[in-house]
Coordinates of C-alpha atoms in Angstrom, one line a residue:
X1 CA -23.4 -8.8 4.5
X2 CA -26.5 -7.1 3.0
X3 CA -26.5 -9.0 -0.2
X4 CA -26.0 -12.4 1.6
X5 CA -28.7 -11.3 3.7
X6 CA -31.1 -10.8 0.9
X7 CA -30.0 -14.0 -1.2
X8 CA -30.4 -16.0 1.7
X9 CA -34.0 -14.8 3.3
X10 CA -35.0 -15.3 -0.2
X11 CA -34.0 -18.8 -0.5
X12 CA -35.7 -19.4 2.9
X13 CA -39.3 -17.7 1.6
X14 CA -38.9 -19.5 -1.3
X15 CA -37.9 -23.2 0.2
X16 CA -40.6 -22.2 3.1
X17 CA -43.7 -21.3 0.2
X18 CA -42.5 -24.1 -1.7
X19 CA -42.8 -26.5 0.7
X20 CA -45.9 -25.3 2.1
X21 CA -47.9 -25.7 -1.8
X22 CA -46.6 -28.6 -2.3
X23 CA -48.0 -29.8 1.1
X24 CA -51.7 -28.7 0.3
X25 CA -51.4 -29.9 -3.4
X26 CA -49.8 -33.6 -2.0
X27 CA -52.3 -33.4 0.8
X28 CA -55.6 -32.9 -1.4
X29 CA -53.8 -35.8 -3.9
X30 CA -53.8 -37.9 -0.7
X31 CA -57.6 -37.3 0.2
X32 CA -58.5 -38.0 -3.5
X33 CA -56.5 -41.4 -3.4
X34 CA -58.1 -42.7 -0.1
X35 CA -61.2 -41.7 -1.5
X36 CA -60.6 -43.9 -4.8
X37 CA -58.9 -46.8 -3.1
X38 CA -62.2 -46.6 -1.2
X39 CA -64.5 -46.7 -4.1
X40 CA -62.1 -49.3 -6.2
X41 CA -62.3 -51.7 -2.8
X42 CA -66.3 -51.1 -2.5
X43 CA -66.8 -52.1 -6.2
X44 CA -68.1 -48.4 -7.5
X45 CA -67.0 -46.9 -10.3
X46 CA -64.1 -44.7 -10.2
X47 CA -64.3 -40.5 -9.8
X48 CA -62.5 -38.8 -12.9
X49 CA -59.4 -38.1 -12.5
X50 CA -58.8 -41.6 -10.3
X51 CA -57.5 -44.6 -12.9
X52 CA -55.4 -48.0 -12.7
X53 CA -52.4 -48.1 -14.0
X54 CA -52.7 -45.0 -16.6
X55 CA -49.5 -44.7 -18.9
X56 CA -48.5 -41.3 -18.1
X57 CA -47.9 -42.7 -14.4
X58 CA -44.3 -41.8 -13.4
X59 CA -42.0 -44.5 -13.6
X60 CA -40.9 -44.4 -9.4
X61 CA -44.3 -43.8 -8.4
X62 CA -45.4 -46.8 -9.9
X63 CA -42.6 -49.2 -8.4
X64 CA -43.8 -48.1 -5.4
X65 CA -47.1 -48.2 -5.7
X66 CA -46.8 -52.0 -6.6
X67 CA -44.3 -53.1 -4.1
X68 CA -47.2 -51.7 -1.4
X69 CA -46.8 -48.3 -0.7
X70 CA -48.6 -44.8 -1.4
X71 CA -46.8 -42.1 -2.2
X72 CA -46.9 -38.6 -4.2
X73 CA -44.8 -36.8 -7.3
X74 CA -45.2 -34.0 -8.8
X75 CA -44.9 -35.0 -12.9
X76 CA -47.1 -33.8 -16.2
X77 CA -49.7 -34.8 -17.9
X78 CA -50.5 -33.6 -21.8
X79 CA -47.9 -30.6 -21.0
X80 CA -49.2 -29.3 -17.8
X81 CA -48.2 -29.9 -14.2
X82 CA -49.3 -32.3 -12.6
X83 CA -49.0 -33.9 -8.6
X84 CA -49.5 -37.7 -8.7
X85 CA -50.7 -39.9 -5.9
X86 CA -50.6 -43.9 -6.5
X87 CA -51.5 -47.0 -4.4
X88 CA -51.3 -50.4 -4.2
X89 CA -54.2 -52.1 -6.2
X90 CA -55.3 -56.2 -6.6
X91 CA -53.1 -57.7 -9.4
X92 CA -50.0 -56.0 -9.1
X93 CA -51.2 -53.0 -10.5
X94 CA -51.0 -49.2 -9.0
X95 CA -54.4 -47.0 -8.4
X96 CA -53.3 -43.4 -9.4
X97 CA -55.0 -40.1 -9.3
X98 CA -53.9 -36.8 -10.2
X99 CA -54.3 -33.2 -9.3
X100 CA -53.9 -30.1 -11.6
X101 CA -50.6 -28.7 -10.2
X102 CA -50.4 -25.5 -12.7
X103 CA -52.0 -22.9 -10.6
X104 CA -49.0 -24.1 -7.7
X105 CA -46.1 -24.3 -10.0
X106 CA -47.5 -20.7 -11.4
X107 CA -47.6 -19.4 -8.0
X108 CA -44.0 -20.9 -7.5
X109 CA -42.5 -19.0 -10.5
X110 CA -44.5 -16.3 -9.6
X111 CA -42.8 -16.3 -6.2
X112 CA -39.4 -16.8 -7.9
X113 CA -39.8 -14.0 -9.8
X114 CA -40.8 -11.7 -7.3
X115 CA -37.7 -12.8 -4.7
X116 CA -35.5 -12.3 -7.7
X117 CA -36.4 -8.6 -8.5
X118 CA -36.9 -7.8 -4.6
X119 CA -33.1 -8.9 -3.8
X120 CA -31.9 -7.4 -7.4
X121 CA -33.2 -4.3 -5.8
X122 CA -32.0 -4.6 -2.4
X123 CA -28.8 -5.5 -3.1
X124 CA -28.3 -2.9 -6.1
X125 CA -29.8 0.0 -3.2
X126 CA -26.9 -1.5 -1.5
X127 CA -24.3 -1.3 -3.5
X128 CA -25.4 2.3 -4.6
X129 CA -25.4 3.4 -1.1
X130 CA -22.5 1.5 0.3
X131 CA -20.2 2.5 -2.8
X132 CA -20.7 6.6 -2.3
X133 CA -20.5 5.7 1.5
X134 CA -17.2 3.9 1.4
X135 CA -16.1 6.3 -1.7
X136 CA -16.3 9.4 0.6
X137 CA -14.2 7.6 3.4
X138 CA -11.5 5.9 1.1
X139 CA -11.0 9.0 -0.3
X140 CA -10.2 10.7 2.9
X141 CA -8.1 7.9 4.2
X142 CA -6.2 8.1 0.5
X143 CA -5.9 12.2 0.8
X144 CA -4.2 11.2 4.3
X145 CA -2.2 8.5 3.1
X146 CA -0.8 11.4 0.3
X147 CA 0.1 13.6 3.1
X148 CA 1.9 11.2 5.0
X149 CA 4.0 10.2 2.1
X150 CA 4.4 14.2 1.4
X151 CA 5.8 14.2 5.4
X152 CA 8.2 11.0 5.6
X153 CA 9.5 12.4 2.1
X154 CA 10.6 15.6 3.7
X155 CA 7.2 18.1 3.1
X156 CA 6.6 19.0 7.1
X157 CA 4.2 21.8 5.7
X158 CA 1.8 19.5 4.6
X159 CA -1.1 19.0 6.8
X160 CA -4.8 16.7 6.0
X161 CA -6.8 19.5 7.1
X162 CA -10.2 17.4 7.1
X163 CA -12.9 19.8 6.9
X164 CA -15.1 17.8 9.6
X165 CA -11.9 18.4 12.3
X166 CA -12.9 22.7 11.4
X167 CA -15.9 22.4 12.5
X168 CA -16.8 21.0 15.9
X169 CA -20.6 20.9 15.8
X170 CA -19.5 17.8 12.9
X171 CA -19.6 14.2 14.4
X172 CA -16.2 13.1 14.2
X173 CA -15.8 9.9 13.0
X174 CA -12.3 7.9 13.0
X175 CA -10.8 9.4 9.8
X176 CA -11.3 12.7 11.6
X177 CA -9.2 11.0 14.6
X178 CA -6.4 9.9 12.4
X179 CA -6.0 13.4 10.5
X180 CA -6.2 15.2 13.5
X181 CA -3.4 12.7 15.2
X182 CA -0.9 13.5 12.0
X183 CA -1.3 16.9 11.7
X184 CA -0.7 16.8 15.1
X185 CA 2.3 14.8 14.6
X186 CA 3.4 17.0 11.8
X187 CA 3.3 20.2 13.6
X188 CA 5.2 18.7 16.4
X189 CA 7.7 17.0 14.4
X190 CA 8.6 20.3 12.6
X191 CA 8.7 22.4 15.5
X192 CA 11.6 19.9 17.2
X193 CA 13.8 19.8 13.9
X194 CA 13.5 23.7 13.3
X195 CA 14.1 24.0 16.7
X196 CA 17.5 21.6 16.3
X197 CA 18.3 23.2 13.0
X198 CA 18.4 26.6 14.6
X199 CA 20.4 25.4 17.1
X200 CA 22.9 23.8 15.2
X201 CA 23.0 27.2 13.1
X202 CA 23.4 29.2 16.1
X203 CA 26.2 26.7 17.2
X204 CA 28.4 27.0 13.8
X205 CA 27.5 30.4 13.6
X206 CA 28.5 31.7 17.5
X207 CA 31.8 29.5 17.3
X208 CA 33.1 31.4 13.4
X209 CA 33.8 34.4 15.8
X210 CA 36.3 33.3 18.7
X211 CA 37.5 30.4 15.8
X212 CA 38.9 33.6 14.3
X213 CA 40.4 35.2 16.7
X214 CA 41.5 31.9 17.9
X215 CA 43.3 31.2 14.2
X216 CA 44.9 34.3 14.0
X217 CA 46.5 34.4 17.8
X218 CA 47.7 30.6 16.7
X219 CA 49.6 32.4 13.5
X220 CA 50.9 34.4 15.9
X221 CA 52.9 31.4 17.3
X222 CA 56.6 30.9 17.3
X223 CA 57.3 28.3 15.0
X224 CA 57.8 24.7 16.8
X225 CA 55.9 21.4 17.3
X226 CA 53.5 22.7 19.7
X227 CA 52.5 25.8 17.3
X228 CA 51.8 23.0 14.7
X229 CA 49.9 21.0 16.8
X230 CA 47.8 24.0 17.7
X231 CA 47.4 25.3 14.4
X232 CA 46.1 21.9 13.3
X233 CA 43.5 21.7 15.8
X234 CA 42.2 24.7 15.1
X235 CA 41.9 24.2 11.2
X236 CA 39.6 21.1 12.0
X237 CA 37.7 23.1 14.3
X238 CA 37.0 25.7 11.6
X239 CA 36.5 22.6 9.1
X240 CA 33.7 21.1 11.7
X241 CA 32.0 24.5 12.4
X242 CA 31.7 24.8 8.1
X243 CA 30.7 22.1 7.9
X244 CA 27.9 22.3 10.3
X245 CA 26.3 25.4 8.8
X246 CA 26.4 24.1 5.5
X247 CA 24.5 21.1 7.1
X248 CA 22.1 23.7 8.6
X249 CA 21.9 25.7 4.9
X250 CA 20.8 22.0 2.9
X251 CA 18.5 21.4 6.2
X252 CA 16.7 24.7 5.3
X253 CA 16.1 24.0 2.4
X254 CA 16.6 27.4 0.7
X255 CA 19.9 26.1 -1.3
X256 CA 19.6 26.8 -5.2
X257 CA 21.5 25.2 -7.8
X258 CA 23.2 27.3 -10.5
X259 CA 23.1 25.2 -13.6
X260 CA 25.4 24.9 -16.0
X261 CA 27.1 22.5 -18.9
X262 CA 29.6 20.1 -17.4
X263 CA 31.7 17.4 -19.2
X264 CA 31.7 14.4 -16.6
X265 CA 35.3 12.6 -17.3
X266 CA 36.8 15.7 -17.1
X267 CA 34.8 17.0 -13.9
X268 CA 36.0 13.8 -11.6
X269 CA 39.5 14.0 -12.9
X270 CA 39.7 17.9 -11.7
X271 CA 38.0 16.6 -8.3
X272 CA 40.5 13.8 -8.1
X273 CA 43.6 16.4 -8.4
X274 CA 42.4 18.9 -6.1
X275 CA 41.9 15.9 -3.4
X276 CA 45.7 15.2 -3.5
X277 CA 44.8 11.5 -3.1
X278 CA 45.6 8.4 -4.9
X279 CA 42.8 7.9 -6.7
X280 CA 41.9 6.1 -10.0
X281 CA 39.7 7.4 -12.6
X282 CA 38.0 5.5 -15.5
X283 CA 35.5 6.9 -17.9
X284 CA 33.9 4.2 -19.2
X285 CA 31.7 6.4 -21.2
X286 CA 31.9 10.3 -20.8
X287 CA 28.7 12.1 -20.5
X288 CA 27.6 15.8 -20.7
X289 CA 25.4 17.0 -18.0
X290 CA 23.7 20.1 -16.7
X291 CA 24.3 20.7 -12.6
X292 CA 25.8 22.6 -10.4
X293 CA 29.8 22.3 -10.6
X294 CA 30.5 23.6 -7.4
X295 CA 28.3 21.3 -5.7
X296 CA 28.6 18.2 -7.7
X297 CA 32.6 18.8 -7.3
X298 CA 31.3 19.1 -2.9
X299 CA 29.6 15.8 -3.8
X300 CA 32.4 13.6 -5.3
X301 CA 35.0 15.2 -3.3
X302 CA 33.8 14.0 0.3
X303 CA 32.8 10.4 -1.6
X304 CA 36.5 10.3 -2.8
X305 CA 37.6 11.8 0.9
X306 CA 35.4 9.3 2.9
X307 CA 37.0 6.0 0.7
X308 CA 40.5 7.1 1.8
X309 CA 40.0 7.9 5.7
X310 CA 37.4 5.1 6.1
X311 CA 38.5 2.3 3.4
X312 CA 41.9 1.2 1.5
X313 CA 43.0 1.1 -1.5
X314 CA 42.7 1.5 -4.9
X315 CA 40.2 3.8 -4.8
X316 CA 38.5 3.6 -8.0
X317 CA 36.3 6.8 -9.8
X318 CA 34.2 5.3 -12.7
X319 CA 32.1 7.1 -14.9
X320 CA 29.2 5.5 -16.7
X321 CA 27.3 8.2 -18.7
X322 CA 25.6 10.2 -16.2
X323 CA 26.3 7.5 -13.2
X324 CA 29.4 8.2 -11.0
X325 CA 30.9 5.4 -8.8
X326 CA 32.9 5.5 -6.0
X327 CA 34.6 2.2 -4.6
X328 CA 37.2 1.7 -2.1
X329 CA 38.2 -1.7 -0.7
X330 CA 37.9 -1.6 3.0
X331 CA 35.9 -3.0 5.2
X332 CA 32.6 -1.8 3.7
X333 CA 29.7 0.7 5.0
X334 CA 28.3 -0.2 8.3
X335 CA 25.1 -1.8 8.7
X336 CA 23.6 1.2 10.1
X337 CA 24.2 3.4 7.0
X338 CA 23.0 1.1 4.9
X339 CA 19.7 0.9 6.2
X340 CA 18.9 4.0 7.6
X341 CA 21.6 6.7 5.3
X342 CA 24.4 8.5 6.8
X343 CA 24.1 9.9 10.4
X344 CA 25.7 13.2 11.9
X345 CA 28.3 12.3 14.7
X346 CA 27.7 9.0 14.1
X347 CA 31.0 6.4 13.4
X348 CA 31.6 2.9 14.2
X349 CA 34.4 0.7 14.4
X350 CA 37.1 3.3 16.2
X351 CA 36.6 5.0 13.0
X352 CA 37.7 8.8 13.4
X353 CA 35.3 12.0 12.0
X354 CA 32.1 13.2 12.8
X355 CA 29.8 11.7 9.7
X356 CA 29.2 14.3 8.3
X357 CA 31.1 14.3 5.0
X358 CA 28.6 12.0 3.6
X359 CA 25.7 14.1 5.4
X360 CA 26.6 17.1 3.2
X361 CA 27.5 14.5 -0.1
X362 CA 23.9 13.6 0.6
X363 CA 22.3 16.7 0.9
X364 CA 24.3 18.4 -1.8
X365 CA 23.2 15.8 -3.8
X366 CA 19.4 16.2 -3.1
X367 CA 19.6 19.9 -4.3
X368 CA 21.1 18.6 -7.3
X369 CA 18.0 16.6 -8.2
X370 CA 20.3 13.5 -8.2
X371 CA 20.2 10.3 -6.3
X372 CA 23.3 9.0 -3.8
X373 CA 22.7 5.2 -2.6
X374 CA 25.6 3.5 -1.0
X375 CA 26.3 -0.4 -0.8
X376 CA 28.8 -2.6 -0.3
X377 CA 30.7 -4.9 -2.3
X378 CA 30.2 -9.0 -2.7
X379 CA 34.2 -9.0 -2.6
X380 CA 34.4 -6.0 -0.2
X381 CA 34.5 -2.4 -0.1
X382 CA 32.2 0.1 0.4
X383 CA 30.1 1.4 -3.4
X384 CA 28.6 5.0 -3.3
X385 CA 26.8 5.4 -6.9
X386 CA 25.7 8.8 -7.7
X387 CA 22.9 8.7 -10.2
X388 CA 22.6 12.2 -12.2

């Protein structure tokens, strides 16, 4: 706005001064043309300057001047500037006179000159300023921008911490209103989920005790349907309540990985066994990688679990390298999941669990410093690829 600003008041000084020498130089032409038509009429003998027909006459001017009109142009004479006045004459022949134009087309350029450096200035004094203005903002709104990745990427200890919010006697301005409001949001945010991981912690860990005491009266039992019926119920149980505080452990994030050499192929066929499940496994090309076994065997376990309660067969296991795929062909991953990532307590279609096999396949693999994405098939099934 402050450059257009400056280009156009120039243009208007300089259209404005133009305008107004050209008017006194056309004017005093004028004068000196009356006063020759005047003299040429009376029979006296012409004033310099004042001449019929003379050759360096522009070409327009002198139409006009015969067809009967006066008018004015600004042309040159012998290299110099010069503003022309003509007028009709007896004969068909234009009276013309001429007025020095240099010391106006000097005070033109001069002007030019002088608008040019003036807005050069103004608008470079502009830039200057508006560039360390708008740097010192942008890089505030980018150091908040970084912290809000840092937040939606997991990082709830990461806070703006604008120095002009520390210090009320500062003006606050609205990048001071928007750090505020997300540190805000931060600290909040954080305070519900540790307050929802503790809880979930203090859930798991209260029910381990009477779960127990609860398993060993069931082995207690005498043998019959209803001691097996009991005894099953309270395995899940004690399945659900691990599984929650391993949940709450990977929430936490105090989980470290124990790193060691693993052969791939080899890895998914000792996962496959243990799950007691029909499952196929192709090694396409083995791979040797460095992880966690125990973990990575968590992570393809409950992948390979979750195909056979949720889909139907084959169940494939493919290895590619360091890239493990899962595929079953069912009825594919729900919408939600895809979009959003697995949910706890969270099924659809009648489908029996909780939802949090894939919770803990995705946490697990997070700690692992791998990457779990799940799709579904153009042909149908549900795809889980676990990228090492």
């Amino acid at each position: 706005m402050c450059c257009a600003l400056a280009a156009l008041l120039g243009i208007l000084v300089h259209v404005q001064v133009t305008n107004q020498t050209v008017g006194q130089a056309r004017d005093q032409a004028l004068q000196r043309l009356t006063e020759a038509t005047a003299a040429f009429e009376a029979g006296d003998p012409l004033r310099p300057g004042a001449r019929l027909d003379p050759p360096e006459l522009p070409g327009p001017l002198r139409t006009l001047a015969v067809a009967g009109d006066r008018g004015t142009m600004v042309g040159e004479r012998r290299g110099r500037p010069t503003m022309w006045a003509a007028g009709p004459a007896d004969g068909n022949r234009a009276l013309a006179v001429q007025v020095d134009y240099s010391q106006q087309a000097r005070t033109i350029e001069g002007l030019d000159r002088a608008i040019l450096w003036s807005s050069g200035l103004a608008i470079g004094a502009t830039l200057l300023v508006g560039a360390f203005a708008v740097t010192r903002v942008t890089r505030r709104l980018h150091a908040t921008a970084l912290v809000a990745r840092r937040i939606s990427a997991g990082d709830l200890d990461a806070r703006v911490d604008d120095p002009r919010t520390e210090d009320p006697s500062r003006p606050q301005d609205e990048v001071a209103a928007v750090a505020v409001a997300l540190d805000t949001m931060a600290s909040s945010l954080q305070s519900k989920l540790l307050a929802e991981q503790r809880f979930t912690a203090d859930v798991a860990h209260e029910l381990r005790t009477p779960l127990t005491g609860l398993h060993a009266a069931a082995e207690l039992l005498p043998p019959g349907r209803p001691t097996e019926l009991v005894r099953d119920r309270v395995a899940a149980l004690r399945t659900l309540t691990e599984d929650l505080l391993e949940i709450s452990r990977l929430e936490t994030g105090r989980e470290r990985v124990e790193p060691d050499v693993e052969r791939l192929g080899a890895l998914a066929e000792r996962v496959v066994r243990a799950s007691g499940t029909d499952t196929e496994v192709v090694v396409v090309r083995d791979a040797v990688v460095e992880t966690d076994r125990r973990r990575l065997e968590r992570v393809l376990g409950n992948l390979v679990a979750n195909a056979h309660r949720h889909g139907r067969g084959p169940v494939r296991l493919t290895v590619v390298g360091p890239v493990v795929t899962v595929r079953d062909h069912g009825d594919g991953y729900p919408e939600y999941l895809l979009a959003h990532g697995p949910q706890r307590f969270r099924t659809e279609g009648g489908a029996k669990g909780h939802g949090l096999g894939l919770t803990i396949a995705l946490g697990q693999a997070e700690v692992l410093g791998a990457r779990l994405s799940f799709a579904n098939a153009v042909d149908g099934g549900a795809v889980a690829v676990l990228r090492l």
